[in-house]
Amino acid sequence: MKKQELIYEGKGKKLYATDDKELLISEFKDDLTAFNAQKKGNEKGKGELNCKISTSLFDLLSKEGIKTHLVKTLDSNSQLVKKVKILPIEVVVRNIATGSLTKRLGIKDGTPLPFTLVEFYYKDDALGDPLINDEHALILNLAKNKAELDELRRLGGRINDILKPFFAQRELKLVDFKVEFGVDKDGNILLADEISPDSCRFWDAKTNEKLDKDRFRQGIGEVKVAYEEVLRRILKA
Ligand code: TMP
Ligand code: ASP
């Protein structure tokens, strides 16, 4: 597999073409961004940690029947992935109210939700990734039809049903997370992007200590020590 030109650089990853037109290399960066990239930082080794965490979680989900873009790990901070067309919808799944949900609706931070909430956000930096409903998504042509949106909602819920107990066994509360999906050349919807402490919130089950990117967003402390702890617990038998 030969690494070729850089085809896309996002906030957390770089994507490279390969000599196989169906496959890309996804390289995890050490950069940290928040608040629509107005806040920027960097911690050496963060990319490697996210690559390892995301690979483990994608492998777990794949064993449970979720189709993903991951082909294999290449080295400590890169993965070989299937080329997909990313749907411009961020699927956010929430178990406990925090972050933008508490701000928007005035719910007390840390309130467990009576049921799993799945939300859609329009992936558009210039607009600040606004919350959208199904009709907005269809007007903007972000998905083929209502059935595709229902499928994204179902997949978000299913991923939560797999990950929430997995983390509970490891003394971590899966507070909320964001996932992205892509469509492959045959029209299959695949889980893409990453699942890591950059895109999830993890609270220690006993102390509620934040072990995710909120440490950087809120200036609480280094992220690396926390991400190492998350990886350690994921790898625990
Ligand atoms: P929020 O409370 O800021 O809406 O975030 C909900 C979840 O989605 C949280 O786990 C962080 C994640 N997220 C991202 O991964 N990328 C983003 O751009 C945003 C806004 C949230
Ligand atoms: N939306 C943020 C950014 O633009 C990311 C985040 O807060 O998760 O960097």
PDB file of C-alpha atoms and ligand atoms in Angstrom:
ATOM      1  CA  MET A   1       0.000   0.000   0.000  1.00  0.00           C
ATOM      2  CA  LYS A   2       1.634   3.252  -1.116  1.00  0.00           C
ATOM      3  CA  LYS A   3       0.819   6.560   0.553  1.00  0.00           C
ATOM      4  CA  GLN A   4       0.181   9.255  -2.031  1.00  0.00           C
ATOM      5  CA  GLU A   5      -0.924  12.883  -1.985  1.00  0.00           C
ATOM      6  CA  LEU A   6      -2.748  14.637   0.854  1.00  0.00           C
ATOM      7  CA  ILE A   7      -6.361  14.951  -0.237  1.00  0.00           C
ATOM      8  CA  TYR A   8      -7.987  16.501   2.840  1.00  0.00           C
ATOM      9  CA  GLU A   9      -6.889  18.033   6.100  1.00  0.00           C
ATOM     10  CA  GLY A  10      -9.449  18.316   8.881  1.00  0.00           C
ATOM     11  CA  LYS A  11      -9.071  19.543  12.457  1.00  0.00           C
ATOM     12  CA  GLY A  12      -8.161  16.143  13.821  1.00  0.00           C
ATOM     13  CA  LYS A  13      -6.948  14.100  10.866  1.00  0.00           C
ATOM     14  CA  LYS A  14      -5.247  14.134   7.495  1.00  0.00           C
ATOM     15  CA  LEU A  15      -6.466  11.939   4.648  1.00  0.00           C
ATOM     16  CA  TYR A  16      -4.062  10.654   2.006  1.00  0.00           C
ATOM     17  CA  ALA A  17      -4.771   8.904  -1.284  1.00  0.00           C
ATOM     18  CA  THR A  18      -3.189   5.492  -1.864  1.00  0.00           C
ATOM     19  CA  ASP A  19      -2.355   3.446  -4.947  1.00  0.00           C
ATOM     20  CA  ASP A  20      -5.757   1.753  -4.489  1.00  0.00           C
ATOM     21  CA  LYS A  21      -8.486   4.198  -5.497  1.00  0.00           C
ATOM     22  CA  GLU A  22     -10.975   2.660  -3.050  1.00  0.00           C
ATOM     23  CA  LEU A  23      -8.697   3.123  -0.020  1.00  0.00           C
ATOM     24  CA  LEU A  24      -7.359   6.103   1.927  1.00  0.00           C
ATOM     25  CA  ILE A  25      -4.914   6.571   4.773  1.00  0.00           C
ATOM     26  CA  SER A  26      -6.306   8.436   7.775  1.00  0.00           C
ATOM     27  CA  GLU A  27      -3.611   9.992   9.948  1.00  0.00           C
ATOM     28  CA  PHE A  28      -4.530  11.231  13.429  1.00  0.00           C
ATOM     29  CA  LYS A  29      -3.082  14.659  14.336  1.00  0.00           C
ATOM     30  CA  ASP A  30      -1.844  15.928  17.682  1.00  0.00           C
ATOM     31  CA  ASP A  31      -3.834  19.166  17.233  1.00  0.00           C
ATOM     32  CA  LEU A  32      -6.716  20.097  19.535  1.00  0.00           C
ATOM     33  CA  THR A  33      -9.419  22.566  18.527  1.00  0.00           C
ATOM     34  CA  ALA A  34     -12.587  23.813  20.171  1.00  0.00           C
ATOM     35  CA  PHE A  35     -15.311  26.399  19.700  1.00  0.00           C
ATOM     36  CA  ASN A  36     -15.239  26.273  15.921  1.00  0.00           C
ATOM     37  CA  ALA A  37     -11.437  26.214  15.992  1.00  0.00           C
ATOM     38  CA  GLN A  38     -11.184  29.571  17.805  1.00  0.00           C
ATOM     39  CA  LYS A  39      -9.287  27.761  20.542  1.00  0.00           C
ATOM     40  CA  LYS A  40      -6.262  25.784  19.364  1.00  0.00           C
ATOM     41  CA  GLY A  41      -3.706  23.567  21.016  1.00  0.00           C
ATOM     42  CA  ASN A  42      -1.476  20.577  20.536  1.00  0.00           C
ATOM     43  CA  GLU A  43      -0.262  17.684  22.683  1.00  0.00           C
ATOM     44  CA  LYS A  44       2.389  15.372  21.315  1.00  0.00           C
ATOM     45  CA  GLY A  45       1.117  11.805  21.259  1.00  0.00           C
ATOM     46  CA  LYS A  46      -2.596  12.730  21.339  1.00  0.00           C
ATOM     47  CA  GLY A  47      -3.050  11.531  17.748  1.00  0.00           C
ATOM     48  CA  GLU A  48      -1.577   8.115  18.537  1.00  0.00           C
ATOM     49  CA  LEU A  49      -3.854   7.722  21.549  1.00  0.00           C
ATOM     50  CA  ASN A  50      -6.945   8.613  19.514  1.00  0.00           C
ATOM     51  CA  CYS A  51      -5.866   6.240  16.749  1.00  0.00           C
ATOM     52  CA  LYS A  52      -5.547   3.364  19.233  1.00  0.00           C
ATOM     53  CA  ILE A  53      -8.810   4.210  21.030  1.00  0.00           C
ATOM     54  CA  SER A  54     -10.769   4.649  17.806  1.00  0.00           C
ATOM     55  CA  THR A  55      -9.360   1.437  16.303  1.00  0.00           C
ATOM     56  CA  SER A  56     -10.349  -0.572  19.411  1.00  0.00           C
ATOM     57  CA  LEU A  57     -13.865   0.874  19.431  1.00  0.00           C
ATOM     58  CA  PHE A  58     -14.400   0.387  15.681  1.00  0.00           C
ATOM     59  CA  ASP A  59     -13.206  -3.245  16.045  1.00  0.00           C
ATOM     60  CA  LEU A  60     -15.663  -3.763  18.901  1.00  0.00           C
ATOM     61  CA  LEU A  61     -18.552  -2.227  16.922  1.00  0.00           C
ATOM     62  CA  SER A  62     -17.625  -4.217  13.847  1.00  0.00           C
ATOM     63  CA  LYS A  63     -17.786  -7.475  15.855  1.00  0.00           C
ATOM     64  CA  GLU A  64     -21.290  -6.418  16.897  1.00  0.00           C
ATOM     65  CA  GLY A  65     -22.376  -5.994  13.292  1.00  0.00           C
ATOM     66  CA  ILE A  66     -21.856  -2.267  12.652  1.00  0.00           C
ATOM     67  CA  LYS A  67     -20.287  -1.718   9.230  1.00  0.00           C
ATOM     68  CA  THR A  68     -17.300   0.643   9.398  1.00  0.00           C
ATOM     69  CA  HIS A  69     -14.772   2.207   7.037  1.00  0.00           C
ATOM     70  CA  LEU A  70     -11.821   0.738   8.970  1.00  0.00           C
ATOM     71  CA  VAL A  71      -9.693  -1.774   7.062  1.00  0.00           C
ATOM     72  CA  LYS A  72      -6.684  -2.031   9.380  1.00  0.00           C
ATOM     73  CA  THR A  73      -4.172  -0.110  11.447  1.00  0.00           C
ATOM     74  CA  LEU A  74      -1.021   0.812   9.549  1.00  0.00           C
ATOM     75  CA  ASP A  75       1.177   2.294  12.250  1.00  0.00           C
ATOM     76  CA  SER A  76       0.817   4.040  15.604  1.00  0.00           C
ATOM     77  CA  ASN A  77      -1.181   6.997  14.260  1.00  0.00           C
ATOM     78  CA  SER A  78      -2.676   5.907  10.959  1.00  0.00           C
ATOM     79  CA  GLN A  79      -5.362   3.628   9.620  1.00  0.00           C
ATOM     80  CA  LEU A  80      -6.184   2.257   6.207  1.00  0.00           C
ATOM     81  CA  VAL A  81      -9.843   3.096   5.534  1.00  0.00           C
ATOM     82  CA  LYS A  82     -12.385   2.606   2.779  1.00  0.00           C
ATOM     83  CA  LYS A  83     -13.078   5.684   0.704  1.00  0.00           C
ATOM     84  CA  VAL A  84     -16.591   6.961   1.414  1.00  0.00           C
ATOM     85  CA  LYS A  85     -18.615  10.068   0.732  1.00  0.00           C
ATOM     86  CA  ILE A  86     -19.128  11.586   4.187  1.00  0.00           C
ATOM     87  CA  LEU A  87     -22.732  12.589   4.906  1.00  0.00           C
ATOM     88  CA  PRO A  88     -22.604  16.212   6.151  1.00  0.00           C
ATOM     89  CA  ILE A  89     -24.561  15.307   9.284  1.00  0.00           C
ATOM     90  CA  GLU A  90     -23.038  14.948  12.744  1.00  0.00           C
ATOM     91  CA  VAL A  91     -25.045  12.367  14.662  1.00  0.00           C
ATOM     92  CA  VAL A  92     -24.879  13.233  18.372  1.00  0.00           C
ATOM     93  CA  VAL A  93     -26.098  10.694  20.930  1.00  0.00           C
ATOM     94  CA  ARG A  94     -26.652  11.745  24.550  1.00  0.00           C
ATOM     95  CA  ASN A  95     -27.221   9.859  27.803  1.00  0.00           C
ATOM     96  CA  ILE A  96     -26.554  12.687  30.275  1.00  0.00           C
ATOM     97  CA  ALA A  97     -27.275  16.381  29.711  1.00  0.00           C
ATOM     98  CA  THR A  98     -24.196  18.570  29.400  1.00  0.00           C
ATOM     99  CA  GLY A  99     -22.511  20.836  26.857  1.00  0.00           C
ATOM    100  CA  SER A 100     -24.670  22.532  24.256  1.00  0.00           C
ATOM    101  CA  LEU A 101     -27.836  20.706  25.376  1.00  0.00           C
ATOM    102  CA  THR A 102     -27.758  22.261  28.837  1.00  0.00           C
ATOM    103  CA  LYS A 103     -26.989  25.682  27.374  1.00  0.00           C
ATOM    104  CA  ARG A 104     -29.736  25.528  24.745  1.00  0.00           C
ATOM    105  CA  LEU A 105     -32.526  24.159  26.922  1.00  0.00           C
ATOM    106  CA  GLY A 106     -31.491  25.166  30.434  1.00  0.00           C
ATOM    107  CA  ILE A 107     -31.295  21.588  31.696  1.00  0.00           C
ATOM    108  CA  LYS A 108     -29.112  21.225  34.801  1.00  0.00           C
ATOM    109  CA  ASP A 109     -25.654  19.935  33.900  1.00  0.00           C
ATOM    110  CA  GLY A 110     -25.281  16.234  34.708  1.00  0.00           C
ATOM    111  CA  THR A 111     -28.990  15.368  34.562  1.00  0.00           C
ATOM    112  CA  PRO A 112     -29.461  11.791  33.297  1.00  0.00           C
ATOM    113  CA  LEU A 113     -31.837  11.862  30.312  1.00  0.00           C
ATOM    114  CA  PRO A 114     -35.045   9.784  30.573  1.00  0.00           C
ATOM    115  CA  PHE A 115     -34.165   8.145  27.231  1.00  0.00           C
ATOM    116  CA  THR A 116     -31.284   8.225  24.777  1.00  0.00           C
ATOM    117  CA  LEU A 117     -31.410  11.424  22.740  1.00  0.00           C
ATOM    118  CA  VAL A 118     -30.180  11.361  19.130  1.00  0.00           C
ATOM    119  CA  GLU A 119     -29.680  14.722  17.419  1.00  0.00           C
ATOM    120  CA  PHE A 120     -28.519  15.829  13.978  1.00  0.00           C
ATOM    121  CA  TYR A 121     -26.180  18.752  13.391  1.00  0.00           C
ATOM    122  CA  TYR A 122     -25.376  20.191   9.973  1.00  0.00           C
ATOM    123  CA  LYS A 123     -21.626  19.778   9.395  1.00  0.00           C
ATOM    124  CA  ASP A 124     -20.834  23.310   8.254  1.00  0.00           C
ATOM    125  CA  ASP A 125     -18.075  25.257   9.994  1.00  0.00           C
ATOM    126  CA  ALA A 126     -19.155  28.620   8.570  1.00  0.00           C
ATOM    127  CA  LEU A 127     -22.612  28.159  10.137  1.00  0.00           C
ATOM    128  CA  GLY A 128     -21.141  26.758  13.365  1.00  0.00           C
ATOM    129  CA  ASP A 129     -22.600  23.235  12.883  1.00  0.00           C
ATOM    130  CA  PRO A 130     -26.255  24.127  13.703  1.00  0.00           C
ATOM    131  CA  LEU A 131     -28.775  21.693  15.193  1.00  0.00           C
ATOM    132  CA  ILE A 132     -31.214  20.573  12.476  1.00  0.00           C
ATOM    133  CA  ASN A 133     -34.361  18.462  12.240  1.00  0.00           C
ATOM    134  CA  ASP A 134     -35.299  15.935   9.546  1.00  0.00           C
ATOM    135  CA  GLU A 135     -37.043  18.506   7.374  1.00  0.00           C
ATOM    136  CA  HIS A 136     -33.981  20.796   7.442  1.00  0.00           C
ATOM    137  CA  ALA A 137     -31.779  17.842   6.437  1.00  0.00           C
ATOM    138  CA  LEU A 138     -34.078  17.015   3.510  1.00  0.00           C
ATOM    139  CA  ILE A 139     -34.388  20.641   2.360  1.00  0.00           C
ATOM    140  CA  LEU A 140     -30.570  20.875   2.380  1.00  0.00           C
ATOM    141  CA  ASN A 141     -30.255  17.501   0.588  1.00  0.00           C
ATOM    142  CA  LEU A 142     -27.982  16.172   3.335  1.00  0.00           C
ATOM    143  CA  ALA A 143     -29.559  12.727   3.061  1.00  0.00           C
ATOM    144  CA  LYS A 144     -31.406  10.817   0.344  1.00  0.00           C
ATOM    145  CA  ASN A 145     -34.709  10.530   2.147  1.00  0.00           C
ATOM    146  CA  LYS A 146     -36.433  10.101   5.500  1.00  0.00           C
ATOM    147  CA  ALA A 147     -35.510   6.391   5.578  1.00  0.00           C
ATOM    148  CA  GLU A 148     -31.801   7.269   5.430  1.00  0.00           C
ATOM    149  CA  LEU A 149     -32.233   9.671   8.367  1.00  0.00           C
ATOM    150  CA  ASP A 150     -34.080   6.951  10.298  1.00  0.00           C
ATOM    151  CA  GLU A 151     -31.168   4.600   9.552  1.00  0.00           C
ATOM    152  CA  LEU A 152     -28.662   7.147  10.931  1.00  0.00           C
ATOM    153  CA  ARG A 153     -30.782   7.502  14.075  1.00  0.00           C
ATOM    154  CA  ARG A 154     -31.011   3.705  14.437  1.00  0.00           C
ATOM    155  CA  LEU A 155     -27.240   3.298  13.989  1.00  0.00           C
ATOM    156  CA  GLY A 156     -26.527   6.059  16.542  1.00  0.00           C
ATOM    157  CA  GLY A 157     -28.785   4.317  19.058  1.00  0.00           C
ATOM    158  CA  ARG A 158     -27.293   0.886  18.342  1.00  0.00           C
ATOM    159  CA  ILE A 159     -23.718   2.193  18.750  1.00  0.00           C
ATOM    160  CA  ASN A 160     -24.772   3.656  22.100  1.00  0.00           C
ATOM    161  CA  ASP A 161     -26.329   0.320  23.146  1.00  0.00           C
ATOM    162  CA  ILE A 162     -22.972  -1.362  22.494  1.00  0.00           C
ATOM    163  CA  LEU A 163     -20.625   1.298  23.880  1.00  0.00           C
ATOM    164  CA  LYS A 164     -22.536   2.399  26.987  1.00  0.00           C
ATOM    165  CA  PRO A 165     -22.365  -0.992  28.805  1.00  0.00           C
ATOM    166  CA  PHE A 166     -18.804  -1.552  27.521  1.00  0.00           C
ATOM    167  CA  PHE A 167     -17.689   1.660  29.231  1.00  0.00           C
ATOM    168  CA  ALA A 168     -19.870   1.081  32.302  1.00  0.00           C
ATOM    169  CA  GLN A 169     -17.924  -2.162  32.884  1.00  0.00           C
ATOM    170  CA  ARG A 170     -14.799  -0.020  32.818  1.00  0.00           C
ATOM    171  CA  GLU A 171     -16.080   2.524  35.343  1.00  0.00           C
ATOM    172  CA  LEU A 172     -16.672   5.197  32.716  1.00  0.00           C
ATOM    173  CA  LYS A 173     -19.924   7.012  32.014  1.00  0.00           C
ATOM    174  CA  LEU A 174     -20.465   7.507  28.292  1.00  0.00           C
ATOM    175  CA  VAL A 175     -22.090  10.932  28.630  1.00  0.00           C
ATOM    176  CA  ASP A 176     -22.490  11.704  24.916  1.00  0.00           C
ATOM    177  CA  PHE A 177     -20.693  11.279  21.616  1.00  0.00           C
ATOM    178  CA  LYS A 178     -20.649  12.337  17.982  1.00  0.00           C
ATOM    179  CA  VAL A 179     -20.386   9.969  15.032  1.00  0.00           C
ATOM    180  CA  GLU A 180     -20.174  10.480  11.294  1.00  0.00           C
ATOM    181  CA  PHE A 181     -21.223   8.168   8.501  1.00  0.00           C
ATOM    182  CA  GLY A 182     -20.215   7.817   4.868  1.00  0.00           C
ATOM    183  CA  VAL A 183     -21.607   6.083   1.815  1.00  0.00           C
ATOM    184  CA  ASP A 184     -19.317   3.631  -0.023  1.00  0.00           C
ATOM    185  CA  LYS A 185     -19.231   2.916  -3.766  1.00  0.00           C
ATOM    186  CA  ASP A 186     -21.985   0.278  -3.385  1.00  0.00           C
ATOM    187  CA  GLY A 187     -24.295   2.622  -1.477  1.00  0.00           C
ATOM    188  CA  ASN A 188     -23.690   1.089   1.982  1.00  0.00           C
ATOM    189  CA  ILE A 189     -23.746   3.406   4.996  1.00  0.00           C
ATOM    190  CA  LEU A 190     -20.487   2.918   6.924  1.00  0.00           C
ATOM    191  CA  LEU A 191     -19.436   4.340  10.272  1.00  0.00           C
ATOM    192  CA  ALA A 192     -16.525   6.658   9.420  1.00  0.00           C
ATOM    193  CA  ASP A 193     -14.322   9.357  10.987  1.00  0.00           C
ATOM    194  CA  GLU A 194     -13.355   8.431  14.571  1.00  0.00           C
ATOM    195  CA  ILE A 195     -14.691   7.652  18.037  1.00  0.00           C
ATOM    196  CA  SER A 196     -12.268   9.035  20.613  1.00  0.00           C
ATOM    197  CA  PRO A 197     -12.164  11.349  23.636  1.00  0.00           C
ATOM    198  CA  ASP A 198     -12.072  14.200  21.084  1.00  0.00           C
ATOM    199  CA  SER A 199     -15.574  13.204  19.945  1.00  0.00           C
ATOM    200  CA  CYS A 200     -17.056  11.646  23.103  1.00  0.00           C
ATOM    201  CA  ARG A 201     -17.514  12.713  26.704  1.00  0.00           C
ATOM    202  CA  PHE A 202     -16.322  10.251  29.344  1.00  0.00           C
ATOM    203  CA  TRP A 203     -16.792  10.827  33.076  1.00  0.00           C
ATOM    204  CA  ASP A 204     -15.219   8.616  35.701  1.00  0.00           C
ATOM    205  CA  ALA A 205     -18.075   6.573  37.171  1.00  0.00           C
ATOM    206  CA  LYS A 206     -17.046   7.239  40.786  1.00  0.00           C
ATOM    207  CA  THR A 207     -15.660  10.780  40.759  1.00  0.00           C
ATOM    208  CA  ASN A 208     -17.274  12.273  37.602  1.00  0.00           C
ATOM    209  CA  GLU A 209     -13.794  13.477  36.612  1.00  0.00           C
ATOM    210  CA  LYS A 210     -13.833  14.501  32.939  1.00  0.00           C
ATOM    211  CA  LEU A 211     -11.555  12.270  30.861  1.00  0.00           C
ATOM    212  CA  ASP A 212     -12.193  13.828  27.434  1.00  0.00           C
ATOM    213  CA  LYS A 213     -11.647  16.948  25.334  1.00  0.00           C
ATOM    214  CA  ASP A 214     -13.687  19.075  27.761  1.00  0.00           C
ATOM    215  CA  ARG A 215     -10.386  19.274  29.710  1.00  0.00           C
ATOM    216  CA  PHE A 216      -9.004  21.287  26.810  1.00  0.00           C
ATOM    217  CA  ARG A 217     -12.275  23.111  26.003  1.00  0.00           C
ATOM    218  CA  GLN A 218     -12.613  24.227  29.641  1.00  0.00           C
ATOM    219  CA  GLY A 219      -8.881  24.603  30.355  1.00  0.00           C
ATOM    220  CA  ILE A 220      -9.049  22.041  33.174  1.00  0.00           C
ATOM    221  CA  GLY A 221      -5.787  20.257  32.398  1.00  0.00           C
ATOM    222  CA  GLU A 222      -3.817  18.176  29.943  1.00  0.00           C
ATOM    223  CA  VAL A 223      -5.781  15.777  27.800  1.00  0.00           C
ATOM    224  CA  LYS A 224      -3.072  13.156  27.274  1.00  0.00           C
ATOM    225  CA  VAL A 225      -3.081  11.737  30.800  1.00  0.00           C
ATOM    226  CA  ALA A 226      -6.858  11.378  30.573  1.00  0.00           C
ATOM    227  CA  TYR A 227      -6.812   9.783  27.107  1.00  0.00           C
ATOM    228  CA  GLU A 228      -4.150   7.325  28.335  1.00  0.00           C
ATOM    229  CA  GLU A 229      -6.479   6.384  31.185  1.00  0.00           C
ATOM    230  CA  VAL A 230      -9.398   5.879  28.763  1.00  0.00           C
ATOM    231  CA  LEU A 231      -7.217   3.642  26.557  1.00  0.00           C
ATOM    232  CA  ARG A 232      -5.975   1.684  29.583  1.00  0.00           C
ATOM    233  CA  ARG A 233      -9.567   0.966  30.621  1.00  0.00           C
ATOM    234  CA  ILE A 234     -10.640   0.044  27.061  1.00  0.00           C
ATOM    235  CA  LEU A 235      -7.809  -2.483  26.813  1.00  0.00           C
ATOM    236  CA  LYS A 236      -8.577  -3.985  30.226  1.00  0.00           C
ATOM    237  CA  ALA A 237      -9.832  -7.546  29.740  1.00  0.00           C
TER     238      ALA A 237
HETATM  239  P1  TMP B   1     -22.071  19.420  22.391  1.00  0.00           P
HETATM  240  O1  TMP B   1     -22.626  19.243  23.771  1.00  0.00           O
HETATM  241  O2  TMP B   1     -21.025  20.499  22.307  1.00  0.00           O
HETATM  242  O3  TMP B   1     -23.160  19.593  21.364  1.00  0.00           O
HETATM  243  O4  TMP B   1     -21.308  18.084  22.009  1.00  0.00           O
HETATM  244  C1  TMP B   1     -21.960  16.836  21.996  1.00  0.00           C
HETATM  245  C2  TMP B   1     -20.965  15.729  21.734  1.00  0.00           C
HETATM  246  O5  TMP B   1     -20.464  15.804  20.413  1.00  0.00           O
HETATM  247  C3  TMP B   1     -19.730  15.742  22.630  1.00  0.00           C
HETATM  248  O6  TMP B   1     -19.400  14.396  22.954  1.00  0.00           O
HETATM  249  C4  TMP B   1     -18.650  16.339  21.790  1.00  0.00           C
HETATM  250  C5  TMP B   1     -19.050  15.957  20.398  1.00  0.00           C
HETATM  251  N1  TMP B   1     -18.713  16.984  19.411  1.00  0.00           N
HETATM  252  C6  TMP B   1     -17.778  16.726  18.434  1.00  0.00           C
HETATM  253  O7  TMP B   1     -17.197  15.638  18.386  1.00  0.00           O
HETATM  254  N2  TMP B   1     -17.502  17.710  17.523  1.00  0.00           N
HETATM  255  C7  TMP B   1     -18.110  18.915  17.527  1.00  0.00           C
HETATM  256  O8  TMP B   1     -17.825  19.740  16.663  1.00  0.00           O
HETATM  257  C8  TMP B   1     -19.083  19.178  18.557  1.00  0.00           C
HETATM  258  C9  TMP B   1     -19.768  20.501  18.636  1.00  0.00           C
HETATM  259  C10 TMP B   1     -19.346  18.188  19.466  1.00  0.00           C
HETATM  260  N1  ASP B   2     -16.557  22.330  17.122  1.00  0.00           N
HETATM  261  C1  ASP B   2     -15.250  22.321  17.711  1.00  0.00           C
HETATM  262  C2  ASP B   2     -14.219  22.839  16.748  1.00  0.00           C
HETATM  263  O1  ASP B   2     -14.548  23.470  15.819  1.00  0.00           O
HETATM  264  C3  ASP B   2     -14.869  20.948  18.104  1.00  0.00           C
HETATM  265  C4  ASP B   2     -15.369  20.586  19.462  1.00  0.00           C
HETATM  266  O2  ASP B   2     -15.619  21.460  20.307  1.00  0.00           O
HETATM  267  O3  ASP B   2     -15.491  19.390  19.669  1.00  0.00           O
HETATM  268  O4  ASP B   2     -13.054  22.682  16.861  1.00  0.00           O
END
